[in-house]
CSV table of C-alpha atoms and ligand atoms in Angstrom, one decimal:
chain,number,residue,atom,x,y,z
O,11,UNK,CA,0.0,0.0,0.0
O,12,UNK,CA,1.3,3.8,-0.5
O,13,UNK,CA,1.4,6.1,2.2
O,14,UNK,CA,-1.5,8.7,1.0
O,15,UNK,CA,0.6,11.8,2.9
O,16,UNK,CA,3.5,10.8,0.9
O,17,UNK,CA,1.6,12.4,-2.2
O,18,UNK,CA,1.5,16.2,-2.8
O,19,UNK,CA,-2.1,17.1,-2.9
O,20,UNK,CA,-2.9,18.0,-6.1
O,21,UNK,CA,-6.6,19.9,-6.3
O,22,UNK,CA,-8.6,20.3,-9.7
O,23,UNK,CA,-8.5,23.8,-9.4
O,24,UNK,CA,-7.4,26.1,-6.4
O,25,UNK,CA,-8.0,29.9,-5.9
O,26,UNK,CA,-6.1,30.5,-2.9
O,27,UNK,CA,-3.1,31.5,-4.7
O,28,UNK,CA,-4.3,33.9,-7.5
O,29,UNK,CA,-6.7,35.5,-4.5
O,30,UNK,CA,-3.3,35.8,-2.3
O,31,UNK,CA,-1.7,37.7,-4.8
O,32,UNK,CA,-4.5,39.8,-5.4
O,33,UNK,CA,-5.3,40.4,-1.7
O,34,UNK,CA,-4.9,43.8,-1.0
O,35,UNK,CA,-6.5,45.2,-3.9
O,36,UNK,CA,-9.8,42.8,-3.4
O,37,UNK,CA,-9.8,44.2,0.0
O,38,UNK,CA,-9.3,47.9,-0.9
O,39,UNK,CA,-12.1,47.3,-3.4
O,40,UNK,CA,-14.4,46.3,-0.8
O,41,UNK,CA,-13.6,49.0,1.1
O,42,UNK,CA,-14.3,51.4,-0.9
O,43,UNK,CA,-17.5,50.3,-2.8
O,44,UNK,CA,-18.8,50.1,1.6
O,45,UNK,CA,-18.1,53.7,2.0
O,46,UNK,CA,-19.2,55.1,-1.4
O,47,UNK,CA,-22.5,52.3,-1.0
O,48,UNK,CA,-22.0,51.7,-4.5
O,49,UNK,CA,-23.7,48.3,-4.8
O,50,UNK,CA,-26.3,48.2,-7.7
O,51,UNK,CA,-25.7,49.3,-11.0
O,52,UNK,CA,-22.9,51.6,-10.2
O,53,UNK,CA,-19.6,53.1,-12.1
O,54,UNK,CA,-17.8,50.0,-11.3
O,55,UNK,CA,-20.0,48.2,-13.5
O,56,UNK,CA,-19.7,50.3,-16.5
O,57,UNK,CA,-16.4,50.4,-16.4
O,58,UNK,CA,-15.9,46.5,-16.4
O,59,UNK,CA,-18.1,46.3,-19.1
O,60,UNK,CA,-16.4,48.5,-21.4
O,61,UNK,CA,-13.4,46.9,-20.6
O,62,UNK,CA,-14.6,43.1,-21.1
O,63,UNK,CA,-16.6,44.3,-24.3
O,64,UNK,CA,-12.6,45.7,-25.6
O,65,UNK,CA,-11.2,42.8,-24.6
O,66,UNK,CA,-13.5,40.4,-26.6
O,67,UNK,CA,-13.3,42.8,-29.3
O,68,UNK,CA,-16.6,43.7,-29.7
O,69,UNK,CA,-18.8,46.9,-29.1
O,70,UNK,CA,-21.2,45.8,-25.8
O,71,UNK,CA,-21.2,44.1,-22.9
O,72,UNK,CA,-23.9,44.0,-20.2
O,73,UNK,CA,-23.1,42.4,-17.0
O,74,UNK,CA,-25.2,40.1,-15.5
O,75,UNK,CA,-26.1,38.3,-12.5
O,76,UNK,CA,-24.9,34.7,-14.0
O,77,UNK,CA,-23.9,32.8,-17.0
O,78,UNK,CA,-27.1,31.2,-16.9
O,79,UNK,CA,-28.9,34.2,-17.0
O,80,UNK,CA,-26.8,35.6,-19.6
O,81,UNK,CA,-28.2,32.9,-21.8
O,82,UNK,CA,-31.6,32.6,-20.8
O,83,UNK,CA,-31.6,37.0,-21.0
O,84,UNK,CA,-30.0,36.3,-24.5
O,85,UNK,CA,-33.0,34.0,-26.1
O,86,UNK,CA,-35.6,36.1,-24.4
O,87,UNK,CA,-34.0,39.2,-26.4
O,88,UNK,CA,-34.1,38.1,-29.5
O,89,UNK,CA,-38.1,36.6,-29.0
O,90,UNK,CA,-37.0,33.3,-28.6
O,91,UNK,CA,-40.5,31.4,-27.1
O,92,UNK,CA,-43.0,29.0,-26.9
O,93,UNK,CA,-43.0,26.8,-30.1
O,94,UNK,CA,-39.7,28.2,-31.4
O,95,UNK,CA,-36.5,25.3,-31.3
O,96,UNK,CA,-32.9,26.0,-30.7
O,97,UNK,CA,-29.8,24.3,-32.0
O,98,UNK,CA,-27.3,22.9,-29.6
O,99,UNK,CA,-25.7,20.3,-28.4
O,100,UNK,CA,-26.3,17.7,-25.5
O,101,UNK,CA,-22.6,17.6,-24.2
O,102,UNK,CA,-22.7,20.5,-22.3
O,103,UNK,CA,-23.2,22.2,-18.8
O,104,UNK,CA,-27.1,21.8,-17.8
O,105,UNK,CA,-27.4,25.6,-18.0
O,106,UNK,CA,-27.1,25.9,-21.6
O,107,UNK,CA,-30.9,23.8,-21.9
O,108,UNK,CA,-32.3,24.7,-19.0
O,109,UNK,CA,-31.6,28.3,-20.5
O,110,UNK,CA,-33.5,27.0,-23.5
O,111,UNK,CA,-36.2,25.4,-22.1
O,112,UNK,CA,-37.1,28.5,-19.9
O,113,UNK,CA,-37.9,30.9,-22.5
O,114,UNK,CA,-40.5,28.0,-23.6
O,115,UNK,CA,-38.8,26.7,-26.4
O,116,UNK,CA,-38.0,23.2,-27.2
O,117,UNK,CA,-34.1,22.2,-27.4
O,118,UNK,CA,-32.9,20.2,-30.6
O,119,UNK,CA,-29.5,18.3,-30.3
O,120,UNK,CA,-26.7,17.4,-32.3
O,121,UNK,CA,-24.0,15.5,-31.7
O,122,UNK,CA,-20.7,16.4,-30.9
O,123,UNK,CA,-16.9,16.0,-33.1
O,124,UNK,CA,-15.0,12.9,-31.4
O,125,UNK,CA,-11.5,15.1,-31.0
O,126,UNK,CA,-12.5,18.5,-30.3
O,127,UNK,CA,-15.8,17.9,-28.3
O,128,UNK,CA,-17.7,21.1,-30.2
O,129,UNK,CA,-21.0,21.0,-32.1
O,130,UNK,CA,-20.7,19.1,-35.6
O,131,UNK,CA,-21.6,21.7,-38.0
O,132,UNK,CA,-22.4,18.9,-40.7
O,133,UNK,CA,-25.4,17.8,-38.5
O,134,UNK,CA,-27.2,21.4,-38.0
O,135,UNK,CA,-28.5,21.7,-41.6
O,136,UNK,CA,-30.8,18.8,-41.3
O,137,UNK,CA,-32.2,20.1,-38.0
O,138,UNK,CA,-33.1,23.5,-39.1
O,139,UNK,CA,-36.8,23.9,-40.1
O,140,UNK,CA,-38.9,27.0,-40.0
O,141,UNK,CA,-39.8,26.9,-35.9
O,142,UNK,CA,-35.7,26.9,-35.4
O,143,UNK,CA,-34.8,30.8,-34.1
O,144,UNK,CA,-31.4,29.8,-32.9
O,145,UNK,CA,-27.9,28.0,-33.0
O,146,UNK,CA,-26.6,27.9,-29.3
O,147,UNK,CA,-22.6,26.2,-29.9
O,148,UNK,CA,-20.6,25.8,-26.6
O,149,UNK,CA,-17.1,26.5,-27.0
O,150,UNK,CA,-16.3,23.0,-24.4
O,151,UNK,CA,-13.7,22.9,-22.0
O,152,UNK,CA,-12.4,26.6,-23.7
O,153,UNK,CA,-12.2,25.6,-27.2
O,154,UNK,CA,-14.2,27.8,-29.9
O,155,UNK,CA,-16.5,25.6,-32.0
O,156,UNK,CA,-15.8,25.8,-35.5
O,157,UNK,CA,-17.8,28.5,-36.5
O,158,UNK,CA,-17.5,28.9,-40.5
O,159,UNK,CA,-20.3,26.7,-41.6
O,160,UNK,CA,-22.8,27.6,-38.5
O,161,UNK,CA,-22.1,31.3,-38.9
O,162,UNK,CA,-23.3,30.9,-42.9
O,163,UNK,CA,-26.2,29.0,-41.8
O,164,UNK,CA,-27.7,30.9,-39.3
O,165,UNK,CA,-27.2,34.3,-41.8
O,166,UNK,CA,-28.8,32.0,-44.8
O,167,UNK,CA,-31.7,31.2,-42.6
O,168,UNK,CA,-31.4,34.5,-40.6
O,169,UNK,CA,-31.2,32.7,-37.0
O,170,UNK,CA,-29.7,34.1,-34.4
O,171,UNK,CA,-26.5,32.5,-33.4
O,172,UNK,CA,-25.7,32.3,-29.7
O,173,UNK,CA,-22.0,31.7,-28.1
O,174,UNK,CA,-22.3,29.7,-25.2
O,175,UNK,CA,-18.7,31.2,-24.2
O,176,UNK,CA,-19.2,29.9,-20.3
O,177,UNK,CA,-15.7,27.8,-20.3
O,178,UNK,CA,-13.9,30.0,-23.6
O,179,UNK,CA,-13.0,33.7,-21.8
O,180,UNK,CA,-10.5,34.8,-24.3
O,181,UNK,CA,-10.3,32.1,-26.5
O,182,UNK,CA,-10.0,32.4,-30.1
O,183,UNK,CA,-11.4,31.6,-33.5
O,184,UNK,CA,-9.5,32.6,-36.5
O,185,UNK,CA,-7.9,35.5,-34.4
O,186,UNK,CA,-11.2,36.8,-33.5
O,187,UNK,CA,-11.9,36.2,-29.7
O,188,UNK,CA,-15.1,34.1,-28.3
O,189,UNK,CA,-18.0,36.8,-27.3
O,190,UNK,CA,-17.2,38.6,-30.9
O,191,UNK,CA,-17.9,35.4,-33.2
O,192,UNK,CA,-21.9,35.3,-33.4
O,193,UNK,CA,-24.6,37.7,-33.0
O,194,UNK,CA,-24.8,37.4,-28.9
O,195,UNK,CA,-22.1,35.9,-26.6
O,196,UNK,CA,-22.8,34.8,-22.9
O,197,UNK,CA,-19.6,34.2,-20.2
O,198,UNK,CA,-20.0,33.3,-16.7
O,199,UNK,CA,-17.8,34.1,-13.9
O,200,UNK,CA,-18.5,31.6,-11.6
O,201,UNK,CA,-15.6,31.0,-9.5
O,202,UNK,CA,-13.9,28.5,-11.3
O,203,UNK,CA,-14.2,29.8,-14.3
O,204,UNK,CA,-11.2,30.8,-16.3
O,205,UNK,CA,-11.5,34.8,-14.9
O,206,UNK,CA,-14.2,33.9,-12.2
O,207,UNK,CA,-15.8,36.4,-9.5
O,208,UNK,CA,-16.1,36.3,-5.8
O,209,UNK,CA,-19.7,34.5,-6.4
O,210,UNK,CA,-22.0,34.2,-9.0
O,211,UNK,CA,-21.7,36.7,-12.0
O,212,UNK,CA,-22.2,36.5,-16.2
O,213,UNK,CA,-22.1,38.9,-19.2
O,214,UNK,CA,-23.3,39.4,-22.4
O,215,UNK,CA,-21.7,40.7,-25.2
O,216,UNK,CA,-22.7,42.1,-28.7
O,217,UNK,CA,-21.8,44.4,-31.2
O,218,UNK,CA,-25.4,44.8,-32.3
O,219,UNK,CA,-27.3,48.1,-30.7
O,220,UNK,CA,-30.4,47.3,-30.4
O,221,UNK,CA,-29.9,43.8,-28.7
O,222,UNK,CA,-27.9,45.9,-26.1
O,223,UNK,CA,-30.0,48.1,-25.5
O,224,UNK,CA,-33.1,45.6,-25.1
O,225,UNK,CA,-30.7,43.3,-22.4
O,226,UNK,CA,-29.7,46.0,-20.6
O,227,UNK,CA,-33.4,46.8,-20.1
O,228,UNK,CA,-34.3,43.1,-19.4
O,229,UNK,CA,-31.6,43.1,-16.9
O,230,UNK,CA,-33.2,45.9,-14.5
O,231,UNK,CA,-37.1,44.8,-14.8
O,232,UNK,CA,-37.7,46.5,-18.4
O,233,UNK,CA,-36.6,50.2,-17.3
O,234,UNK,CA,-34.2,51.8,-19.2
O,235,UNK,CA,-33.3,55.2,-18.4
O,236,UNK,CA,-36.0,56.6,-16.0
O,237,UNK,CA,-36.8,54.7,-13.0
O,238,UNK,CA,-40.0,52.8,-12.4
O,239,UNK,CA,-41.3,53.4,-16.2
O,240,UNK,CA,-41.5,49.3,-17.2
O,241,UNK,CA,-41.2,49.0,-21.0
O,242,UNK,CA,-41.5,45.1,-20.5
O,243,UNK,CA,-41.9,42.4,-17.5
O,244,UNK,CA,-38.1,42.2,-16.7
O,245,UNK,CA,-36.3,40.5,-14.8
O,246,UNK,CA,-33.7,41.5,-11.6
O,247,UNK,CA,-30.8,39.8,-13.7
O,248,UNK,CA,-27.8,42.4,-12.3
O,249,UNK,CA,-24.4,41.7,-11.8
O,250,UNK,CA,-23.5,43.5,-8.6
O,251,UNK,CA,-21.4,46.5,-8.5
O,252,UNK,CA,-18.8,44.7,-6.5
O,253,UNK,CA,-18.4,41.6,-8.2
O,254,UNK,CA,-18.0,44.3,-11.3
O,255,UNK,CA,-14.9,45.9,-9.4
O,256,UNK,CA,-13.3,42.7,-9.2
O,257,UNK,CA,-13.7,41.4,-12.2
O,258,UNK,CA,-12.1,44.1,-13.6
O,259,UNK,CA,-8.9,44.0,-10.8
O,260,UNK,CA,-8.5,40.2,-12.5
O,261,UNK,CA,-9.5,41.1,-15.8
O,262,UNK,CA,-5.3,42.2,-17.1
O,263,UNK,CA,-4.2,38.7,-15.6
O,264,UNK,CA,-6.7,37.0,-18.0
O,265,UNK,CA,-4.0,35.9,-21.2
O,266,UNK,CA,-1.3,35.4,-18.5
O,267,UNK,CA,-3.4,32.8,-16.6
O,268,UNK,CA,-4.5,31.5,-19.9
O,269,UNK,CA,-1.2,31.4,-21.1
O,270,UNK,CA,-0.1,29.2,-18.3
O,271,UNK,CA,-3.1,27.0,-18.6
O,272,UNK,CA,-1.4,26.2,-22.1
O,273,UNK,CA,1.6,25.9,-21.0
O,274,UNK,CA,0.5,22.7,-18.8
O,275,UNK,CA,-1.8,21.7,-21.7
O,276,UNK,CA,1.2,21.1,-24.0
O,277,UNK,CA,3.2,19.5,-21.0
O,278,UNK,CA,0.4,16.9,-20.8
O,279,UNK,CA,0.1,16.7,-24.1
O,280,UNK,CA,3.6,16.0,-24.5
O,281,UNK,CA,4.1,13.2,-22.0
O,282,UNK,CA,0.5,11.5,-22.5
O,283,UNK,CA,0.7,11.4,-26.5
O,284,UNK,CA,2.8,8.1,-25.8
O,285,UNK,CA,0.5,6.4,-23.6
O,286,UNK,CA,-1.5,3.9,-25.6
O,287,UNK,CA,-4.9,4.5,-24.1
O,288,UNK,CA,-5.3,7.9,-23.9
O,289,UNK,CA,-6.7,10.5,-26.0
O,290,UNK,CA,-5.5,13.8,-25.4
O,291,UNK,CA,-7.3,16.6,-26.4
O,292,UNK,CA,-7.1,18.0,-30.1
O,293,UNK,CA,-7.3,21.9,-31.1
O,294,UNK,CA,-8.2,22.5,-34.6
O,295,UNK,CA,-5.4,24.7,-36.3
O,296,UNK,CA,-7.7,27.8,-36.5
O,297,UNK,CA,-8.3,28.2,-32.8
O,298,UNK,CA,-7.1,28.8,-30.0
O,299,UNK,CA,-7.7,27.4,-26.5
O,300,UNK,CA,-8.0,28.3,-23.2
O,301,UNK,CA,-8.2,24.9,-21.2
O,302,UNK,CA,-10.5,25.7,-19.2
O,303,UNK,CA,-10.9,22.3,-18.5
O,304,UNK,CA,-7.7,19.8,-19.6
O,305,UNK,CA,-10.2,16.6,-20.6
O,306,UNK,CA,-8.7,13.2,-21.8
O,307,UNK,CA,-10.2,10.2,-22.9
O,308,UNK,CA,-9.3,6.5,-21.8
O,309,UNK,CA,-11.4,3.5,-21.8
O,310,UNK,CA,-9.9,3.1,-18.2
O,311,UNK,CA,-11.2,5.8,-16.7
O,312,UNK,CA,-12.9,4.7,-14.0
O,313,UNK,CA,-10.3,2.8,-12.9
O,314,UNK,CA,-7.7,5.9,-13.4
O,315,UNK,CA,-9.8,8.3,-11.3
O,316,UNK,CA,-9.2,5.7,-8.3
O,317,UNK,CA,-5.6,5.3,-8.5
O,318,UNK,CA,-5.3,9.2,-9.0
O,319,UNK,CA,-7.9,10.0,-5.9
O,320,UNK,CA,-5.3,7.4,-3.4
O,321,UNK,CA,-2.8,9.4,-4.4
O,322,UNK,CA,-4.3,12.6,-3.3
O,323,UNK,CA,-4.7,13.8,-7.2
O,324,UNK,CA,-8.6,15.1,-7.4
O,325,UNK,CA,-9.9,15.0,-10.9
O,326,UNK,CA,-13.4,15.6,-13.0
O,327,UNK,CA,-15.9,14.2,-15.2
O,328,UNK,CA,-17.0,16.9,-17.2
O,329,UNK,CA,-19.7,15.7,-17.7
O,330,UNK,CA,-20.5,11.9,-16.9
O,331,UNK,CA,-24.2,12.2,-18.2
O,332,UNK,CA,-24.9,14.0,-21.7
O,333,UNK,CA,-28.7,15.6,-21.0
O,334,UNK,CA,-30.4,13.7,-23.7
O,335,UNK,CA,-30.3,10.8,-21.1
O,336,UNK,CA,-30.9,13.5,-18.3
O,337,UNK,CA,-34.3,13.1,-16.3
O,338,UNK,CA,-34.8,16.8,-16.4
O,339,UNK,CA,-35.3,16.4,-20.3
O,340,UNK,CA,-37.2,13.6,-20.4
O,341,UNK,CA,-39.9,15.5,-22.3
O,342,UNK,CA,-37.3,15.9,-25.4
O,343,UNK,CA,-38.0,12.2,-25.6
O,344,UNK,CA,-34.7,11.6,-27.0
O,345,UNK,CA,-32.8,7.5,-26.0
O,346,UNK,CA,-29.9,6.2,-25.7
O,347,UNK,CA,-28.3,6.2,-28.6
O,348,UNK,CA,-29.4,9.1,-30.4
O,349,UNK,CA,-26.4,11.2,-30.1
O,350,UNK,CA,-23.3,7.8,-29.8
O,351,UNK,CA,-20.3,10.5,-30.0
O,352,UNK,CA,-21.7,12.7,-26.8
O,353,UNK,CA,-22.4,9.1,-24.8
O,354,UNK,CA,-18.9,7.5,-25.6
O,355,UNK,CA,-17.1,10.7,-24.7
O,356,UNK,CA,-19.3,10.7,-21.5
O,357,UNK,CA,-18.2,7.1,-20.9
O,358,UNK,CA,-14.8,8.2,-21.6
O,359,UNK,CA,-13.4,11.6,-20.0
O,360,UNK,CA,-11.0,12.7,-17.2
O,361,UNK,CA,-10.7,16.1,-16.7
O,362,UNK,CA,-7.1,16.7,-15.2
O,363,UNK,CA,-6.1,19.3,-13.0
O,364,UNK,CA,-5.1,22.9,-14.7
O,365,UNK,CA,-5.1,25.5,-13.3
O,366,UNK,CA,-2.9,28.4,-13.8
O,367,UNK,CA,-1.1,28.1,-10.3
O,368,UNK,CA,-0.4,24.8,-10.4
O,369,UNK,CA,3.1,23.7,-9.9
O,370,UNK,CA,5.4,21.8,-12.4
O,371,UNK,CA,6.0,19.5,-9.0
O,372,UNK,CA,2.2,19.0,-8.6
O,373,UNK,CA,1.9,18.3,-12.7
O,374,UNK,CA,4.7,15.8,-12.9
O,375,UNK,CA,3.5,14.0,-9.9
O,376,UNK,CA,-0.4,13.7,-12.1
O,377,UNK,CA,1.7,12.7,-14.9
O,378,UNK,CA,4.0,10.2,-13.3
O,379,UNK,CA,1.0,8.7,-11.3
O,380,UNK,CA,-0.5,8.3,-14.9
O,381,UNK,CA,2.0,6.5,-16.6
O,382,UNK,CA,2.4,4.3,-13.5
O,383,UNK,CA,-0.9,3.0,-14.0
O,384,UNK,CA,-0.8,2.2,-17.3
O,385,UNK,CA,2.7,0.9,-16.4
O,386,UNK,CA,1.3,-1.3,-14.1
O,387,UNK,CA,-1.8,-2.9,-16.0
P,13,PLP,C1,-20.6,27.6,-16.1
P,13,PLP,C2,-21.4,27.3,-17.3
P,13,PLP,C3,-22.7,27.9,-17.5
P,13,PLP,C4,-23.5,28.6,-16.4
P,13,PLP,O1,-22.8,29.6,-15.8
P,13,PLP,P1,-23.2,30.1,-14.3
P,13,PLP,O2,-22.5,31.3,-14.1
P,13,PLP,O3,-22.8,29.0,-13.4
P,13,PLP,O4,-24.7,30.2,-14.3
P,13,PLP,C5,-23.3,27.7,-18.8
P,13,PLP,N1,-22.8,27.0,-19.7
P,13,PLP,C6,-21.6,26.4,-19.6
P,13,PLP,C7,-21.0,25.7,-20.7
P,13,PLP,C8,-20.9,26.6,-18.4
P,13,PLP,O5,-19.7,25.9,-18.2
């Protein structure tokens, strides 16, 4: 038997660091925003957007009060509804359908590409019909879909197409960034997330006016610039003022963290292209990712995740279940089956820990551990 406290502990993700270093300036933040009692809707806020809206290279970004309200706020802006369908895929966060489904339209899946784990553009043509009012692709794990064929098809059959950019902050598609690719792009900043807040927080961005303007509006229960005159039944979809402030102290350390998040992509990739049953991850030529979550694929995975938990190494299954087999969507009516690329990877994949403070001592120990296994059956 090993000694489990011979092992360094080796988290999927810890925050400890990157808040460390950013300690006094969180604090001062906090400070300030209690004596000024600038919580809702406050200078903080437009100033973060106009920064994150530069930074994805595109004209607008409204702040809101989650991911999963940036996407749900997104369909509801553009009319999506009752009897309307959306495009997307089933290998994907639960947020992305329950988005869907709340705005009373019906979800319609495709299947996923086997090496990059985006939507198959070759399969959304035969979906679209004339109730389909969207295409939803989720740049996985922090790689942009391959948007060239969906872009042409949602401005042939003038659909709106919707970034799920959740896991992709910064990420790029033919050197544009994720957020500026399709006609609306929604981030989160959930914790974890590649630049995540002190709590729940989202944004949307556009470069398209009057889509702006109508979220914005949405956001703050349908007022827009005179208080308590409703324009529509809105919602209370804010981000806060703080949260606001410190996404934009974290926001200039974004490419260096996801510069370091590649750099122990490529380490991985180097030492783990030579084990015989794994797949590492592949990233089209045109793109580039962000890692947000470093996902292999091994027929023993299983197995893997229990030789890596002994040795104190904590890893993910992002995500174990695709939600066509999901009891919340039973109503889709979909089976087993229906989508065999999203099942096997589900079957298949080990997210691994990277995160941008990890250490080369922590990764070689994941990576050692690794090969031992394989070593060893
Ligand atoms: C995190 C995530 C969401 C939801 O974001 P929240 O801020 O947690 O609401 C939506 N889609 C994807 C792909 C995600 O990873």
């Amino acid at each position: 038997m090993t000694n489990n406290s011979s092992h360094p502990n080796v988290p999927i993700l810890d925050l400890t660091q990157q808040h460390q270093n950013l300690d006094a300036d969180l604090k001062e933040i906090f400070a300030e925003l209690m004596k000024d009692n600038a919580y809702i809707l406050g200078e903080e806020l437009n100033e973060f957007e106009k920064a994150f809206a530069e930074f994805c290279g595109t004209e607008h970004c409204i702040g809101v009060s989650s991911g999963t309200e940036a996407l749900r706020l997104a369909l509801y802006a553009w009319g999506v509804g009752k009897g309307d369908e959306v495009i997307t895929v089933p290998f994907t966060f639960a947020a992305t359908v329950e988005a869907i489904v709340h705005t009373g339209a019906t979800p319609v899946f495709v299947d996923i590409e086997p090496d990059t784990y985006t939507m198959n553009p070759e399969q959304v043509e035969n979906r679209i019909n004339e109730r389909t009012e969207a295409l939803l692709p989720v740049h996985l794990y922090g790689q942009p879909t391959n948007m060239d064929r969906i872009r042409s098809l949602a401005t042939e059959h003038d659909l709106l197409l919707l970034e799920d950019a959740c896991q992709a902050h910064g990420a790029t598609w033919k050197d544009q960034r994720v957020g500026a690719l399709g006609d609306l792009g929604c981030f989160s900043f959930y914790p974890g997330k590649n630049m995540g807040a002190l709590g729940d927080a989202g944004a949307i961005t556009t470069a398209v006016d009057t889509l702006a303007d109508r979220i914005r509006s949405l956001r703050n229960h349908g007022q827009k610039n005179e208080k308590y005159r409703h324009f529509t039944p809105g919602f209370n979809s804010r981000m806060d003022n703080i949260q606001a402030a410190f996404l934009h102290e974290k926001l200039p350390e974004l490419e260096d963290w996801n510069q370091k998040r590649n750099q122990h992509a490529s380490r991985y990739d180097d030492q783990l292209e030579a084990v015989d049953q794994i797949t590492t991850p592949d990233v089209d030529e045109r793109a580039t990712h962000v890692y947000h979550q470093y996902a292999i694929q091994t027929p023993e995975r299983d197995r893997l995740q229990q030789f890596l938990s002994n040795r104190n190494i904590q890893t993910g299954i992002h995500y174990p279940r695709p939600l066509h087999l999901q009891p919340a969507f039973d109503h889709l009516s979909y089976e087993k089956g229906d989508f065999p690329v999203s099942e096997r990877v589900g079957d298949r994949v080990l997210t691994l820990p990277c995160f941008p403070e990890m250490t080369q001592k922590q990764q070689d120990h994941v990576i050692q551990s690794i090969t031992q296994y394989f070593d060893s059956t």
